[in-house]
Amino acid sequence: MTRRILLILLAFTAVIIAGAMVPLALNASDHDQTSFLQATAATARTDAAVAQSRLDAIYETKSDSNSTGPADTPLLTVLRQVRQAGDGLLILESNYHTLTQQNMPHGDWTTLARQADAAAQQSTQAHQSAEPPAQIIGSSVVAVVPVYQRGLSAPVVGTILLARSTAPLDRDILELWVILGTIAVVAMLIATVLAFALARWVSRPLAGLDSAAGRLADGDLAIRAVVDSGPPELRRLATTFNTMAGRLEALVHGNRAVIADVSHQLRTPLAALRLRLDLLAADTVQSDPDTAHELAGALEELARLSRLVDGLLAVARAENVVPVPVAVSVSGVATERVAAWHPVADDRGIALSGRGVPAMAWIGEGHLEQILDNLIANALEALRAGNQVTVTTTATASGAQVIVSDNGPGMDAEDRARAFLRFSTSNPNGTGLGLAIVHRLVTSNGGTANLTQTPGGGLTVTLDFPGVPAPGNNGPAFAGSGADSSSAAQDALTL
């Protein structure tokens, strides 16, 4: 999230800087170029004013253009200044013969002069004032100024061409771009630092809140979010989250405590009641067979109630379990539990078998044993002699899979949809808590549990568990007590 916020802010800043700097640089460059052209044209006009008297004299007297005299002194001064400045100067007579030339670069200057004179004459005939043209030719700026007799509108007695190198202009424009570019880079660096600080200021509390919400979803009801950092809105959100987590913890713990306490407290009176009914039934077996029969029915209902109380206590313990994951051999545990349940299956005439390949899972210690005990017990309770139960283990790309299938009566789609809910059972002698405990233990370990119909009839339970994390990765962050899971496993065996 920090990276996304940083990239968005930097992109926005870059667009703003580019939108401000580029037009500014282009406008400043155009202004410098225009100023350079205007300065060149102004210098050309000044040179034309200096050469005015010389060109007038040549035009009026048709004297030798190479004659010298007092009038040449200002012109010589201009030539010296042009030479010192590194400019080029070309003075043409009315017939476009060269009067003098100083450092003028190569070019078709006569044609340029004729074009400038023609444009000037057209402006004069239209009674419009014409500014001396200045244009960039190659690496030079050239200004062309027609010289009129005695400064009037006609005739043209000569033409002044002044050429200046664009190197100073290019250097100034380059310096301008460098300065603006430096400013942009510095602004981007400052914006990067500020954007990173802003992104961290916003994202760190959000990351902490996300982590706390994830741990709360995993069953860590004691987790709380940090509320002393970030914007005020995030602090209020964290405070609200903590309030919600506190109320949820109190509600869940209170509910579990009530179930556990009630179940535990009911055990003693139920045991005393069963003892009295057993004694009473023993006394009436011979003397009053009808009463003994009714007492036997009451004892069966009492046994069912005892199983229900034990189941509630097991559910309460299972819901309090937050696993400490370890590497568990799924195939090894399955083989062990199948062997442990073989005597019960053989006594009922049910074929119990296990097969599969070695597979490892990352789950709480003792949880897989409890899960398999509940599934096998439920299957044996629902089947008749001659049926079979098969436990299969396989390795998957994400971890391990356990399949417990039978060919018994199975469940319809409606029963399968609510089989993992508490007290949901189609067996009149069942408590409806075994599959609820299975589902709780599987999901708390990051796995999934699904019920499907066995091809040909029966029920298939498919369990998927996460695999052992790679070295250097501790896997999902769980916290809890392994002792709680062991006691919950023992309780599930009674269901």
Short mmCIF file of C-alpha atoms in Angstrom, two decimals:
data_model
loop_
_atom_site.label_atom_id
_atom_site.label_comp_id
_atom_site.label_asym_id
_atom_site.label_seq_id
_atom_site.Cartn_x
_atom_site.Cartn_y
_atom_site.Cartn_z
CA MET A 1 0.00 0.00 0.00
CA THR A 2 2.86 2.37 0.80
CA ARG A 3 4.28 1.83 -2.66
CA ARG A 4 0.95 2.51 -4.37
CA ILE A 5 0.36 5.72 -2.40
CA LEU A 6 3.95 6.81 -3.08
CA LEU A 7 3.67 6.15 -6.82
CA ILE A 8 0.35 7.99 -7.07
CA LEU A 9 1.64 11.03 -5.20
CA LEU A 10 4.88 11.11 -7.19
CA ALA A 11 3.03 10.76 -10.49
CA PHE A 12 0.71 13.59 -9.50
CA THR A 13 3.68 15.76 -8.44
CA ALA A 14 5.54 14.98 -11.68
CA VAL A 15 2.52 16.01 -13.74
CA ILE A 16 2.18 19.26 -11.79
CA ILE A 17 5.89 20.07 -12.10
CA ALA A 18 5.97 19.21 -15.81
CA GLY A 19 2.81 21.23 -16.41
CA ALA A 20 4.38 24.25 -14.71
CA MET A 21 8.06 23.96 -15.70
CA VAL A 22 7.81 23.02 -19.38
CA PRO A 23 5.54 25.93 -20.42
CA LEU A 24 7.64 28.28 -18.29
CA ALA A 25 10.86 27.09 -19.91
CA LEU A 26 9.39 27.30 -23.42
CA ASN A 27 8.02 30.78 -22.77
CA ALA A 28 11.35 31.96 -21.30
CA SER A 29 13.27 30.45 -24.23
CA ASP A 30 10.96 32.18 -26.71
CA HIS A 31 11.37 35.44 -24.81
CA ASP A 32 15.17 35.15 -24.85
CA GLN A 33 15.13 34.39 -28.58
CA THR A 34 12.86 37.32 -29.30
CA SER A 35 15.02 39.63 -27.19
CA PHE A 36 18.14 38.41 -29.01
CA LEU A 37 16.55 39.04 -32.41
CA GLN A 38 15.35 42.48 -31.35
CA ALA A 39 18.78 43.38 -29.99
CA THR A 40 20.44 42.26 -33.22
CA ALA A 41 17.95 44.32 -35.28
CA ALA A 42 18.52 47.36 -33.05
CA THR A 43 22.30 47.08 -33.45
CA ALA A 44 21.83 46.75 -37.21
CA ARG A 45 19.78 49.96 -37.22
CA THR A 46 22.52 51.71 -35.26
CA ASP A 47 25.15 50.55 -37.72
CA ALA A 48 22.91 51.69 -40.58
CA ALA A 49 22.70 55.18 -39.05
CA VAL A 50 26.49 55.31 -38.81
CA ALA A 51 26.87 54.20 -42.46
CA GLN A 52 24.17 56.61 -43.65
CA SER A 53 26.47 59.50 -44.57
CA ARG A 54 28.95 57.31 -46.40
CA LEU A 55 26.27 55.59 -48.46
CA ASP A 56 24.57 58.92 -49.22
CA ALA A 57 27.84 60.35 -50.46
CA ILE A 58 28.50 57.37 -52.69
CA TYR A 59 25.00 57.46 -54.11
CA GLU A 60 24.98 61.22 -54.75
CA THR A 61 28.50 61.71 -56.12
CA LYS A 62 28.95 58.26 -57.60
CA SER A 63 32.42 58.50 -56.06
CA ASP A 64 34.79 55.66 -55.55
CA SER A 65 33.53 53.42 -52.77
CA ASN A 66 37.10 52.80 -51.66
CA SER A 67 37.90 56.48 -51.05
CA THR A 68 38.57 57.45 -47.49
CA GLY A 69 38.03 60.63 -45.62
CA PRO A 70 36.84 62.11 -42.39
CA ALA A 71 33.45 60.48 -42.92
CA ASP A 72 35.00 57.05 -42.64
CA THR A 73 36.08 57.45 -39.03
CA PRO A 74 32.69 56.50 -37.40
CA LEU A 75 32.39 53.61 -39.80
CA LEU A 76 35.83 52.37 -38.88
CA THR A 77 34.81 52.55 -35.22
CA VAL A 78 31.76 50.37 -35.97
CA LEU A 79 33.91 47.86 -37.81
CA ARG A 80 36.29 47.67 -34.86
CA GLN A 81 33.41 47.11 -32.45
CA VAL A 82 31.97 44.42 -34.69
CA ARG A 83 35.33 42.68 -34.84
CA GLN A 84 35.72 42.83 -31.05
CA ALA A 85 32.20 41.45 -30.51
CA GLY A 86 32.81 38.57 -32.90
CA ASP A 87 29.89 39.62 -35.11
CA GLY A 88 29.74 39.80 -38.88
CA LEU A 89 28.95 43.02 -40.80
CA LEU A 90 28.28 43.49 -44.52
CA ILE A 91 27.54 46.90 -46.08
CA LEU A 92 26.19 46.87 -49.64
CA GLU A 93 25.80 49.87 -51.95
CA SER A 94 22.64 50.59 -53.90
CA ASN A 95 23.88 48.39 -56.75
CA TYR A 96 24.58 45.60 -54.21
CA HIS A 97 28.30 45.92 -54.54
CA THR A 98 30.16 45.35 -51.30
CA LEU A 99 31.25 48.52 -49.60
CA THR A 100 32.87 46.78 -46.66
CA GLN A 101 32.76 43.37 -44.98
CA GLN A 102 33.82 42.26 -41.52
CA ASN A 103 33.80 38.57 -40.40
CA MET A 104 30.63 37.87 -42.38
CA PRO A 105 29.92 34.10 -42.65
CA HIS A 106 29.38 32.50 -46.02
CA GLY A 107 25.93 32.92 -47.53
CA ASP A 108 23.85 34.33 -50.37
CA TRP A 109 23.60 37.72 -48.70
CA THR A 110 22.93 39.66 -51.93
CA THR A 111 19.69 37.76 -52.49
CA LEU A 112 18.68 38.30 -48.89
CA ALA A 113 19.39 42.01 -49.25
CA ARG A 114 17.31 42.26 -52.44
CA GLN A 115 14.39 40.54 -50.72
CA ALA A 116 14.63 42.85 -47.72
CA ASP A 117 14.80 45.96 -49.94
CA ALA A 118 11.79 44.81 -51.95
CA ALA A 119 9.78 44.20 -48.81
CA ALA A 120 10.76 47.62 -47.48
CA GLN A 121 9.71 49.37 -50.71
CA GLN A 122 6.32 47.63 -50.63
CA SER A 123 5.78 48.80 -47.06
CA THR A 124 6.75 52.35 -48.10
CA GLN A 125 4.33 52.37 -51.00
CA ALA A 126 1.58 51.11 -48.68
CA HIS A 127 2.51 53.89 -46.23
CA GLN A 128 3.35 51.35 -43.55
CA SER A 129 6.33 51.31 -41.26
CA ALA A 130 8.51 48.22 -41.59
CA GLU A 131 10.75 46.90 -38.86
CA PRO A 132 14.11 45.58 -40.07
CA PRO A 133 13.79 41.79 -40.40
CA ALA A 134 15.98 39.55 -38.25
CA GLN A 135 15.99 35.81 -38.74
CA ILE A 136 17.97 32.76 -37.73
CA ILE A 137 20.03 31.31 -40.54
CA GLY A 138 22.08 28.30 -39.58
CA SER A 139 23.99 29.11 -36.43
CA SER A 140 23.62 32.89 -36.83
CA VAL A 141 20.99 35.58 -36.42
CA VAL A 142 21.01 37.93 -39.40
CA ALA A 143 19.39 41.40 -39.39
CA VAL A 144 18.91 43.21 -42.75
CA VAL A 145 18.37 47.00 -42.72
CA PRO A 146 17.77 48.97 -45.94
CA VAL A 147 19.35 52.49 -45.86
CA TYR A 148 17.34 55.26 -47.49
CA GLN A 149 18.80 58.47 -48.89
CA ARG A 150 19.11 60.97 -46.05
CA GLY A 151 16.91 58.70 -43.92
CA LEU A 152 13.82 59.37 -46.01
CA SER A 153 11.51 56.84 -47.52
CA ALA A 154 13.28 56.56 -50.89
CA PRO A 155 15.46 55.78 -52.68
CA VAL A 156 17.50 52.93 -51.11
CA VAL A 157 21.19 53.87 -51.12
CA GLY A 158 22.51 50.70 -49.45
CA THR A 159 21.83 47.74 -47.23
CA ILE A 160 23.29 46.75 -43.87
CA LEU A 161 23.53 43.06 -42.89
CA LEU A 162 24.57 42.19 -39.34
CA ALA A 163 25.22 38.55 -38.39
CA ARG A 164 25.51 37.37 -34.79
CA SER A 165 26.31 33.86 -33.61
CA THR A 166 23.48 32.07 -31.77
CA ALA A 167 26.00 30.49 -29.35
CA PRO A 168 25.27 33.02 -26.56
CA LEU A 169 21.52 32.53 -27.10
CA ASP A 170 21.86 28.73 -27.06
CA ARG A 171 24.01 28.94 -23.94
CA ASP A 172 21.45 31.11 -22.14
CA ILE A 173 18.60 28.77 -23.11
CA LEU A 174 20.60 25.74 -21.97
CA GLU A 175 21.35 27.39 -18.64
CA LEU A 176 17.66 28.18 -18.25
CA TRP A 177 16.69 24.55 -18.84
CA VAL A 178 19.40 23.36 -16.46
CA ILE A 179 18.18 25.70 -13.73
CA LEU A 180 14.55 24.72 -14.20
CA GLY A 181 15.49 21.04 -14.42
CA THR A 182 17.48 21.31 -11.20
CA ILE A 183 14.52 22.97 -9.52
CA ALA A 184 12.25 20.17 -10.79
CA VAL A 185 14.62 17.45 -9.54
CA VAL A 186 14.91 19.08 -6.12
CA ALA A 187 11.13 19.47 -5.99
CA MET A 188 10.69 15.79 -6.89
CA LEU A 189 13.16 14.74 -4.18
CA ILE A 190 11.34 16.84 -1.60
CA ALA A 191 8.01 15.51 -2.85
CA THR A 192 9.36 11.95 -2.61
CA VAL A 193 10.37 12.42 1.01
CA LEU A 194 7.06 14.06 1.89
CA ALA A 195 5.04 11.47 -0.05
CA PHE A 196 6.91 8.60 1.62
CA ALA A 197 6.32 10.12 5.04
CA LEU A 198 2.63 10.64 4.24
CA ALA A 199 2.26 7.14 2.82
CA ARG A 200 3.89 5.57 5.88
CA TRP A 201 1.80 7.75 8.18
CA VAL A 202 -1.35 6.41 6.54
CA SER A 203 -0.34 2.85 5.61
CA ARG A 204 1.33 1.72 8.84
CA PRO A 205 -1.81 2.10 10.99
CA LEU A 206 -3.84 0.49 8.22
CA ALA A 207 -1.40 -2.43 8.05
CA GLY A 208 -1.58 -2.84 11.81
CA LEU A 209 -5.37 -2.68 11.72
CA ASP A 210 -5.44 -5.24 8.91
CA SER A 211 -3.13 -7.54 10.86
CA ALA A 212 -5.27 -7.19 13.99
CA ALA A 213 -8.44 -7.92 12.02
CA GLY A 214 -6.79 -11.01 10.50
CA ARG A 215 -5.72 -12.31 13.90
CA LEU A 216 -9.18 -11.62 15.28
CA ALA A 217 -10.64 -13.63 12.39
CA ASP A 218 -8.21 -16.46 13.23
CA GLY A 219 -9.62 -16.61 16.76
CA ASP A 220 -7.25 -14.38 18.73
CA LEU A 221 -9.95 -12.46 20.56
CA ALA A 222 -7.42 -10.68 22.79
CA ILE A 223 -5.78 -8.82 19.89
CA ARG A 224 -6.12 -5.04 19.81
CA ALA A 225 -5.10 -2.42 17.25
CA VAL A 226 -2.64 0.40 17.99
CA VAL A 227 -4.47 3.72 18.30
CA ASP A 228 -1.63 6.20 18.91
CA SER A 229 -0.47 6.72 15.31
CA GLY A 230 -1.87 7.80 11.97
CA PRO A 231 -4.52 10.34 10.96
CA PRO A 232 -7.38 11.08 13.36
CA GLU A 233 -9.82 9.14 11.17
CA LEU A 234 -7.69 5.99 11.39
CA ARG A 235 -7.29 6.45 15.14
CA ARG A 236 -11.05 6.61 15.54
CA LEU A 237 -11.38 3.53 13.33
CA ALA A 238 -8.81 1.66 15.46
CA THR A 239 -10.62 2.71 18.64
CA THR A 240 -13.92 1.48 17.21
CA PHE A 241 -12.26 -1.79 16.18
CA ASN A 242 -10.88 -2.27 19.69
CA THR A 243 -14.31 -1.61 21.19
CA MET A 244 -15.85 -4.14 18.82
CA ALA A 245 -13.11 -6.69 19.58
CA GLY A 246 -13.58 -6.20 23.33
CA ARG A 247 -17.32 -6.68 23.14
CA LEU A 248 -16.91 -9.68 20.87
CA GLU A 249 -14.37 -11.22 23.25
CA ALA A 250 -16.65 -10.69 26.22
CA LEU A 251 -19.64 -12.10 24.33
CA VAL A 252 -17.83 -15.17 23.01
CA HIS A 253 -16.05 -15.93 26.26
CA GLY A 254 -19.25 -15.40 28.19
CA ASN A 255 -21.17 -17.73 25.89
CA ARG A 256 -18.46 -20.38 26.07
CA ALA A 257 -18.19 -20.03 29.82
CA VAL A 258 -21.94 -20.44 30.25
CA ILE A 259 -21.99 -23.56 28.08
CA ALA A 260 -18.95 -25.03 29.83
CA ASP A 261 -20.21 -24.17 33.30
CA VAL A 262 -23.71 -25.47 32.68
CA SER A 263 -22.38 -28.65 31.10
CA HIS A 264 -19.95 -29.18 33.93
CA GLN A 265 -22.53 -28.46 36.62
CA LEU A 266 -25.05 -30.81 35.03
CA ARG A 267 -22.66 -33.74 35.10
CA THR A 268 -22.92 -34.29 38.87
CA PRO A 269 -26.73 -34.29 39.22
CA LEU A 270 -27.04 -36.41 36.08
CA ALA A 271 -24.61 -38.95 37.50
CA ALA A 272 -26.50 -39.02 40.83
CA LEU A 273 -29.82 -39.35 39.02
CA ARG A 274 -28.54 -42.23 36.91
CA LEU A 275 -27.23 -44.02 39.99
CA ARG A 276 -30.62 -43.75 41.70
CA LEU A 277 -32.46 -44.91 38.62
CA ASP A 278 -30.09 -47.87 38.25
CA LEU A 279 -30.78 -48.89 41.87
CA LEU A 280 -34.50 -48.43 41.42
CA ALA A 281 -34.49 -50.45 38.20
CA ALA A 282 -32.57 -53.25 39.91
CA ASP A 283 -35.18 -53.40 42.70
CA THR A 284 -38.15 -53.53 40.30
CA VAL A 285 -36.84 -56.02 37.76
CA GLN A 286 -38.50 -58.96 39.51
CA SER A 287 -41.29 -57.28 41.48
CA ASP A 288 -42.67 -54.86 38.85
CA PRO A 289 -41.59 -55.59 35.25
CA ASP A 290 -43.67 -52.71 33.80
CA THR A 291 -42.00 -50.18 36.06
CA ALA A 292 -38.60 -51.69 35.27
CA HIS A 293 -39.33 -51.28 31.55
CA GLU A 294 -40.25 -47.61 32.02
CA LEU A 295 -37.12 -47.08 34.11
CA ALA A 296 -35.01 -48.66 31.35
CA GLY A 297 -36.43 -46.12 28.88
CA ALA A 298 -35.72 -43.31 31.33
CA LEU A 299 -32.14 -44.55 31.68
CA GLU A 300 -31.72 -44.47 27.88
CA GLU A 301 -32.96 -40.88 27.75
CA LEU A 302 -30.67 -40.04 30.65
CA ALA A 303 -27.71 -41.57 28.81
CA ARG A 304 -28.58 -39.48 25.75
CA LEU A 305 -28.79 -36.36 27.90
CA SER A 306 -25.40 -37.19 29.41
CA ARG A 307 -23.89 -37.53 25.93
CA LEU A 308 -25.42 -34.20 24.98
CA VAL A 309 -23.91 -32.49 28.05
CA ASP A 310 -20.52 -34.05 27.32
CA GLY A 311 -20.84 -32.88 23.73
CA LEU A 312 -21.60 -29.32 24.77
CA LEU A 313 -18.55 -29.34 27.01
CA ALA A 314 -16.42 -30.68 24.15
CA VAL A 315 -17.75 -28.00 21.80
CA ALA A 316 -16.97 -25.28 24.33
CA ARG A 317 -13.41 -26.58 24.67
CA ALA A 318 -13.00 -26.92 20.90
CA GLU A 319 -14.13 -23.35 20.32
CA ASN A 320 -11.60 -22.11 22.85
CA VAL A 321 -8.77 -23.83 20.98
CA VAL A 322 -6.38 -21.61 18.99
CA PRO A 323 -3.93 -24.09 17.47
CA VAL A 324 -0.16 -24.08 17.78
CA PRO A 325 0.67 -25.63 14.39
CA VAL A 326 3.28 -28.35 14.06
CA ALA A 327 4.28 -30.68 11.24
CA VAL A 328 1.98 -33.73 11.43
CA SER A 329 2.22 -36.93 9.38
CA VAL A 330 -1.32 -37.26 8.09
CA SER A 331 -0.80 -40.78 6.80
CA GLY A 332 0.77 -41.88 10.10
CA VAL A 333 -2.08 -40.48 12.22
CA ALA A 334 -4.69 -42.00 9.90
CA THR A 335 -3.05 -45.42 10.12
CA GLU A 336 -2.93 -45.16 13.92
CA ARG A 337 -6.59 -44.15 14.30
CA VAL A 338 -7.80 -46.83 11.88
CA ALA A 339 -5.94 -49.43 13.95
CA ALA A 340 -7.42 -48.01 17.18
CA TRP A 341 -11.00 -48.25 15.86
CA HIS A 342 -10.62 -51.71 14.28
CA PRO A 343 -11.93 -53.61 17.34
CA VAL A 344 -15.11 -51.52 17.42
CA ALA A 345 -15.62 -51.93 13.66
CA ASP A 346 -14.97 -55.68 13.80
CA ASP A 347 -17.42 -56.07 16.67
CA ARG A 348 -20.14 -54.43 14.56
CA GLY A 349 -19.26 -56.34 11.39
CA ILE A 350 -18.11 -53.20 9.54
CA ALA A 351 -15.00 -53.23 7.33
CA LEU A 352 -12.67 -50.37 8.32
CA SER A 353 -9.59 -49.78 6.15
CA GLY A 354 -7.03 -47.10 5.41
CA ARG A 355 -4.83 -46.36 2.43
CA GLY A 356 -2.89 -43.51 0.90
CA VAL A 357 0.54 -42.00 0.44
CA PRO A 358 2.73 -40.17 2.98
CA ALA A 359 1.62 -36.56 3.43
CA MET A 360 2.47 -33.81 5.90
CA ALA A 361 0.16 -31.09 7.25
CA TRP A 362 0.68 -27.97 9.37
CA ILE A 363 -1.97 -28.28 12.12
CA GLY A 364 -2.33 -28.26 15.88
CA GLU A 365 -1.00 -31.25 17.75
CA GLY A 366 -3.72 -33.77 18.58
CA HIS A 367 -6.33 -32.13 16.36
CA LEU A 368 -6.18 -34.60 13.49
CA GLU A 369 -6.65 -37.48 15.95
CA GLN A 370 -9.78 -35.84 17.34
CA ILE A 371 -11.12 -35.11 13.86
CA LEU A 372 -10.65 -38.68 12.65
CA ASP A 373 -12.09 -40.11 15.88
CA ASN A 374 -15.28 -38.10 15.41
CA LEU A 375 -15.63 -38.97 11.72
CA ILE A 376 -14.98 -42.70 12.22
CA ALA A 377 -17.28 -42.83 15.26
CA ASN A 378 -20.07 -41.11 13.33
CA ALA A 379 -19.61 -43.48 10.39
CA LEU A 380 -19.66 -46.61 12.57
CA GLU A 381 -22.77 -45.34 14.36
CA ALA A 382 -24.63 -44.80 11.07
CA LEU A 383 -23.61 -48.04 9.30
CA ARG A 384 -24.87 -51.61 9.57
CA ALA A 385 -23.03 -54.89 9.48
CA GLY A 386 -21.54 -55.51 6.04
CA ASN A 387 -20.88 -51.85 5.25
CA GLN A 388 -17.39 -50.40 4.95
CA VAL A 389 -15.49 -47.24 5.92
CA THR A 390 -12.32 -46.13 4.08
CA VAL A 391 -9.82 -43.49 5.23
CA THR A 392 -7.63 -42.17 2.40
CA THR A 393 -4.72 -39.73 2.65
CA THR A 394 -3.11 -37.89 -0.27
CA ALA A 395 -0.61 -35.11 -0.76
CA THR A 396 -1.81 -31.98 -2.60
CA ALA A 397 -0.12 -28.91 -4.02
CA SER A 398 -1.23 -26.85 -1.01
CA GLY A 399 -0.74 -29.47 1.70
CA ALA A 400 -2.56 -32.70 2.55
CA GLN A 401 -6.00 -34.16 2.02
CA VAL A 402 -7.92 -36.71 4.11
CA ILE A 403 -11.02 -38.47 2.76
CA VAL A 404 -13.32 -40.54 4.98
CA SER A 405 -15.94 -42.32 2.89
CA ASP A 406 -18.56 -45.00 3.57
CA ASN A 407 -21.26 -46.84 1.67
CA GLY A 408 -24.00 -46.35 4.23
CA PRO A 409 -27.31 -44.51 3.97
CA GLY A 410 -25.56 -41.15 3.56
CA MET A 411 -27.31 -37.77 3.69
CA ASP A 412 -29.49 -35.86 1.30
CA ALA A 413 -28.42 -32.44 0.00
CA GLU A 414 -30.37 -30.56 2.67
CA ASP A 415 -28.83 -32.56 5.52
CA ARG A 416 -25.33 -32.12 4.07
CA ALA A 417 -25.83 -28.36 3.86
CA ARG A 418 -26.53 -28.05 7.60
CA ALA A 419 -24.51 -31.00 8.88
CA PHE A 420 -21.78 -28.79 10.38
CA LEU A 421 -24.30 -26.82 12.46
CA ARG A 422 -24.73 -27.64 16.14
CA PHE A 423 -27.49 -30.11 17.08
CA SER A 424 -28.10 -30.89 13.41
CA THR A 425 -28.50 -34.67 13.07
CA SER A 426 -30.75 -37.20 11.40
CA ASN A 427 -29.79 -39.89 13.92
CA PRO A 428 -32.27 -40.00 16.81
CA ASN A 429 -29.54 -41.27 19.11
CA GLY A 430 -26.97 -38.63 18.03
CA THR A 431 -26.20 -35.27 19.58
CA GLY A 432 -25.48 -33.35 16.37
CA LEU A 433 -22.19 -32.03 17.79
CA GLY A 434 -19.56 -34.35 16.31
CA LEU A 435 -19.40 -32.77 12.85
CA ALA A 436 -19.63 -29.29 14.42
CA ILE A 437 -16.45 -30.06 16.39
CA VAL A 438 -14.79 -31.44 13.24
CA HIS A 439 -15.63 -28.30 11.28
CA ARG A 440 -14.39 -26.04 14.07
CA LEU A 441 -11.06 -27.87 14.39
CA VAL A 442 -10.48 -28.03 10.62
CA THR A 443 -11.22 -24.36 9.96
CA SER A 444 -9.25 -23.16 12.99
CA ASN A 445 -6.22 -24.88 11.46
CA GLY A 446 -6.69 -23.06 8.14
CA GLY A 447 -8.30 -26.05 6.38
CA THR A 448 -11.61 -26.78 4.72
CA ALA A 449 -14.23 -29.52 5.20
CA ASN A 450 -16.76 -30.65 2.57
CA LEU A 451 -19.49 -33.29 2.47
CA THR A 452 -20.40 -35.09 -0.76
CA GLN A 453 -22.31 -38.18 -1.72
CA THR A 454 -20.27 -41.34 -2.25
CA PRO A 455 -20.72 -42.75 -5.76
CA GLY A 456 -23.14 -45.65 -5.35
CA GLY A 457 -24.48 -44.35 -2.03
CA GLY A 458 -23.00 -43.20 1.25
CA LEU A 459 -21.23 -40.14 2.61
CA THR A 460 -17.76 -38.80 1.79
CA VAL A 461 -16.04 -36.24 4.02
CA THR A 462 -13.14 -34.42 2.34
CA LEU A 463 -10.70 -32.48 4.54
CA ASP A 464 -7.93 -30.24 3.16
CA PHE A 465 -5.12 -29.02 5.41
CA PRO A 466 -2.29 -26.52 4.77
CA GLY A 467 1.16 -27.90 4.10
CA VAL A 468 4.29 -27.47 6.18
CA PRO A 469 5.81 -24.01 5.43
CA ALA A 470 9.19 -23.75 3.76
CA PRO A 471 12.27 -23.16 5.96
CA GLY A 472 12.45 -19.54 7.09
CA ASN A 473 8.67 -19.16 6.98
CA ASN A 474 6.90 -19.83 10.25
CA GLY A 475 3.55 -20.20 8.52
CA PRO A 476 0.37 -18.72 9.89
CA ALA A 477 0.78 -16.94 13.18
CA PHE A 478 -1.25 -18.92 15.69
CA ALA A 479 -1.22 -18.66 19.44
CA GLY A 480 -2.85 -20.85 22.01
CA SER A 481 -2.50 -23.80 24.34
CA GLY A 482 -1.81 -27.30 23.18
CA ALA A 483 -3.24 -28.63 26.46
CA ASP A 484 -6.69 -27.30 25.51
CA SER A 485 -6.61 -29.17 22.21
CA SER A 486 -5.62 -32.43 23.90
CA SER A 487 -8.48 -32.21 26.40
CA ALA A 488 -10.90 -31.34 23.60
CA ALA A 489 -9.76 -34.44 21.69
CA GLN A 490 -10.43 -36.61 24.70
CA ASP A 491 -13.94 -35.16 25.07
CA ALA A 492 -14.77 -35.73 21.39
CA LEU A 493 -14.18 -39.47 21.80
CA THR A 494 -17.34 -39.65 23.89
CA LEU A 495 -19.57 -38.28 21.08
#
